[in-house]
Amino acid sequence: MIGVSFRRPVLSSFCPAPIMTTYISQNAFWGLLISAVEVYKRECFGLLIGYRDRKGAQDMYIVEHALPFQTAGRRHKGVVSNPRAHRRIDRFLSSIPQLSVIGDFHSHTMWGYSKAASHPSETDLEGMKAENVYVILSVNDRLREVPWQYNDDGSLSGTTDDHYFRLTAYTVTRAGEPRRTPILCPYALGFNARPLRAIK
Ligand SMILES: [Zn+2]
């Protein structure tokens, strides 16, 4: 298990924040995992495409696609995106009304024996905007099989054949404080479920 050393921001009890959830589609789930595995032990970076759905107290980010940036300069600690390529993609997406960028994602990977962090770095925080959602994928070598599950901190974790993943979604307050938002990914949980044997 990954030790998470992250200070939760103090929430004011007088101003309940709306319940924010990040829904990850099957498509986006595989997009995130494959992008991270492709460049593993370097970091991947990409855009989250979808929309924001608000119904009363329910506020949801619906992530339909995770689109990796092939031009991202990958280093072990951090990724730098290519600004010209970024602008080209922004322009392309702005011409397609069904697709809008609702945030981005990147991975953190293990280094020697130190496990990948699930919290945003100072540099990550600098790039975060209040209206967007950000997914950090922490990727480690798999030590044993762990079923996909939701964790108490709202993250989603589990293993594939070679890797242990933890997906954590963040928003940032106007004051720049990160907040985790619970991830909802029914597909990932169903992914462990074995079909029941048909009874004749
Ligand atoms: Zn980071």
mmCIF file of N, CA, C and O and ligand atoms in Angstrom, residues 43 78 106-108 119-121 124 136, ligand 1:
data_model
loop_
_atom_site.group_PDB
_atom_site.id
_atom_site.type_symbol
_atom_site.label_atom_id
_atom_site.label_comp_id
_atom_site.label_asym_id
_atom_site.label_seq_id
_atom_site.Cartn_x
_atom_site.Cartn_y
_atom_site.Cartn_z
ATOM 1 N N GLU A 43 6.986 9.800 -16.863
ATOM 2 C CA GLU A 43 5.623 10.252 -16.605
ATOM 3 C C GLU A 43 4.889 10.559 -17.898
ATOM 4 O O GLU A 43 5.480 11.083 -18.829
ATOM 5 N N GLY A 78 8.379 14.733 -13.584
ATOM 6 C CA GLY A 78 7.709 15.828 -14.276
ATOM 7 C C GLY A 78 7.680 15.659 -15.773
ATOM 8 O O GLY A 78 8.464 14.933 -16.355
ATOM 9 N N HIS A 106 -1.675 13.217 -15.384
ATOM 10 C CA HIS A 106 -0.291 12.812 -15.569
ATOM 11 C C HIS A 106 0.019 11.718 -14.559
ATOM 12 O O HIS A 106 -0.762 11.479 -13.637
ATOM 13 N N SER A 107 1.125 11.037 -14.792
ATOM 14 C CA SER A 107 1.450 9.937 -13.887
ATOM 15 C C SER A 107 2.624 10.308 -12.996
ATOM 16 O O SER A 107 3.411 11.197 -13.317
ATOM 17 N N HIS A 108 2.678 9.630 -11.870
ATOM 18 C CA HIS A 108 3.838 9.656 -10.967
ATOM 19 C C HIS A 108 4.296 8.206 -10.902
ATOM 20 O O HIS A 108 3.454 7.314 -10.764
ATOM 21 N N HIS A 119 -0.140 12.635 -4.381
ATOM 22 C CA HIS A 119 -0.529 14.043 -4.197
ATOM 23 C C HIS A 119 0.195 14.927 -5.211
ATOM 24 O O HIS A 119 1.277 14.575 -5.681
ATOM 25 N N PRO A 120 -0.411 16.060 -5.548
ATOM 26 C CA PRO A 120 0.222 16.933 -6.543
ATOM 27 C C PRO A 120 1.479 17.601 -5.994
ATOM 28 O O PRO A 120 1.530 17.945 -4.817
ATOM 29 N N SER A 121 2.468 17.770 -6.852
ATOM 30 C CA SER A 121 3.685 18.470 -6.449
ATOM 31 C C SER A 121 3.419 19.974 -6.507
ATOM 32 O O SER A 121 2.387 20.408 -7.009
ATOM 33 N N ASP A 124 2.830 20.865 -9.990
ATOM 34 C CA ASP A 124 1.496 20.444 -10.432
ATOM 35 C C ASP A 124 0.466 21.484 -10.000
ATOM 36 O O ASP A 124 -0.406 21.879 -10.779
ATOM 37 N N ILE A 136 -4.228 12.276 -11.069
ATOM 38 C CA ILE A 136 -2.850 11.802 -10.913
ATOM 39 C C ILE A 136 -2.892 10.283 -10.844
ATOM 40 O O ILE A 136 -3.631 9.708 -10.048
HETATM 41 ZN ZN ZN B 1 2.972 15.519 -10.697
#
